[in-house]
Coordinates of C-alpha atoms in Angstrom, one line a residue:
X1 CA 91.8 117.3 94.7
X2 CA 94.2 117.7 91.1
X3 CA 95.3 114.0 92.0
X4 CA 91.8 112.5 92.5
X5 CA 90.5 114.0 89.3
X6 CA 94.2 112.6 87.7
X7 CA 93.4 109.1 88.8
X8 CA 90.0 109.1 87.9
X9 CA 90.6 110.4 84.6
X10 CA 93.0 107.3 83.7
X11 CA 91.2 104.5 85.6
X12 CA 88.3 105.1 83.8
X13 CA 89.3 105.0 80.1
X14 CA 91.7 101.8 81.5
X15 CA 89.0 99.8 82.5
X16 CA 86.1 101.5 80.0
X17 CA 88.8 100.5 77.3
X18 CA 88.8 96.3 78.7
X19 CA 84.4 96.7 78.3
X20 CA 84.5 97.3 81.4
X21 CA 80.9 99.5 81.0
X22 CA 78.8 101.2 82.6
X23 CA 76.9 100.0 84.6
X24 CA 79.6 97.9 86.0
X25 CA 77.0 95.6 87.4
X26 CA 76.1 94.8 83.6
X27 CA 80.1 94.4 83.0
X28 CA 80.9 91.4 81.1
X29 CA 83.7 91.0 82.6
X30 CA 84.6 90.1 86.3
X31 CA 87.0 92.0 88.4
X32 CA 89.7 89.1 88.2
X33 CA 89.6 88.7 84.5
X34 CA 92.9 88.7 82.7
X35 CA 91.9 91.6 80.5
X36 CA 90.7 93.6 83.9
X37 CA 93.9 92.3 85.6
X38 CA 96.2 94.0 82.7
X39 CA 94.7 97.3 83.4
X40 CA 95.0 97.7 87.0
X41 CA 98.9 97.0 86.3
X42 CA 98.7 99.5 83.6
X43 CA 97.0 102.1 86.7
X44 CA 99.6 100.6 89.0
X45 CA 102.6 101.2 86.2
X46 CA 100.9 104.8 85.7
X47 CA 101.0 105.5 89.5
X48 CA 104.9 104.3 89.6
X49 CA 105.9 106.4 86.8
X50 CA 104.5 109.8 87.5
X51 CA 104.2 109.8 91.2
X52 CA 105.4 107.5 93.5
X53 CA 106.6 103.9 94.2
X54 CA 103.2 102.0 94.5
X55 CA 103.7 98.6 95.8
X56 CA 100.6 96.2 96.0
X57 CA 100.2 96.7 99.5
X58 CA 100.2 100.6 98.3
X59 CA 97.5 99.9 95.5
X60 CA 95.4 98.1 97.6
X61 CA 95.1 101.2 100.1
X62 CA 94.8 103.2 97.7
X63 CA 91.6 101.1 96.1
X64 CA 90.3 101.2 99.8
X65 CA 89.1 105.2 98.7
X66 CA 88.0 103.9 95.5
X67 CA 84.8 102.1 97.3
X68 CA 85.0 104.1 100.3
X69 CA 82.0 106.6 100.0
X70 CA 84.9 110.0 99.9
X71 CA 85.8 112.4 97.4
X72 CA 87.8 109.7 94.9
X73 CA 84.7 107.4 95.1
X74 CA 82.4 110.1 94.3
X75 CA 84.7 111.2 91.0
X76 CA 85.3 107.7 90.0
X77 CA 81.7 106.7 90.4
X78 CA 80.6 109.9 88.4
X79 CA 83.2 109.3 85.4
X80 CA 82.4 105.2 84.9
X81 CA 78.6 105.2 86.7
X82 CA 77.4 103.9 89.7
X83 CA 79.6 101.3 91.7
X84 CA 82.3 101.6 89.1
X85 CA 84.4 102.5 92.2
X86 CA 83.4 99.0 94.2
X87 CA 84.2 97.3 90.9
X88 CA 88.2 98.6 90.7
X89 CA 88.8 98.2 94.2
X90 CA 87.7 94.2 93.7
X91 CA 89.9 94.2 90.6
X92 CA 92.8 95.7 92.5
X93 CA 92.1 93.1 95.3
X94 CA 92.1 90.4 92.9
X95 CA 95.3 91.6 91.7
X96 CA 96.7 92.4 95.2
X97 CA 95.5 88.8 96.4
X98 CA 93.4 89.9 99.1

């Protein structure tokens, strides 16, 4: 799906871009850190301003398919490495307060 492969291709480089790397496991940086936290607003911001209103309740149910063993987990997982997907939807929880 176009939108999938959109996401996946600016979540990446947003969190790659905070040292967010791969493996996230061996990240340096937890899902909560500031520096994480200022790029799921920048995914969030990116999601507002090119497709629709995405409130944190929206984000977070959105994350749920990052982590959730579909299609988006499978792209994000194959752009960032293994269990990237797991590690943005804990930073979008974090962010979302859940």
């Amino acid at each position: 799906m176009k939108v999938n492969r959109i996401l996946a291709a600016v979540l990446i480089p947003l969190l790659l871009l905070t040292g967010c790397q791969t493996p996230p496991e061996d990240s340096p940086l937890p899902p909560d850190a500031p520096e994480v936290q200022a790029q799921v607003e920048k995914l969030q911001g990116f999601i507002n301003e090119h497709f629709y209103s995405c409130s944190d309740e929206i984000l977070h149910w959105l994350a749920q398919g990052y982590a959730g063993g579909g299609e988006m987990n499978a792209n994000i997982d194959r752009a960032g490495g293994e269990g990237t997907g797991e590690f943005v939807f804990q930073a979008v929880k974090a962010h979302c307060g859940k």
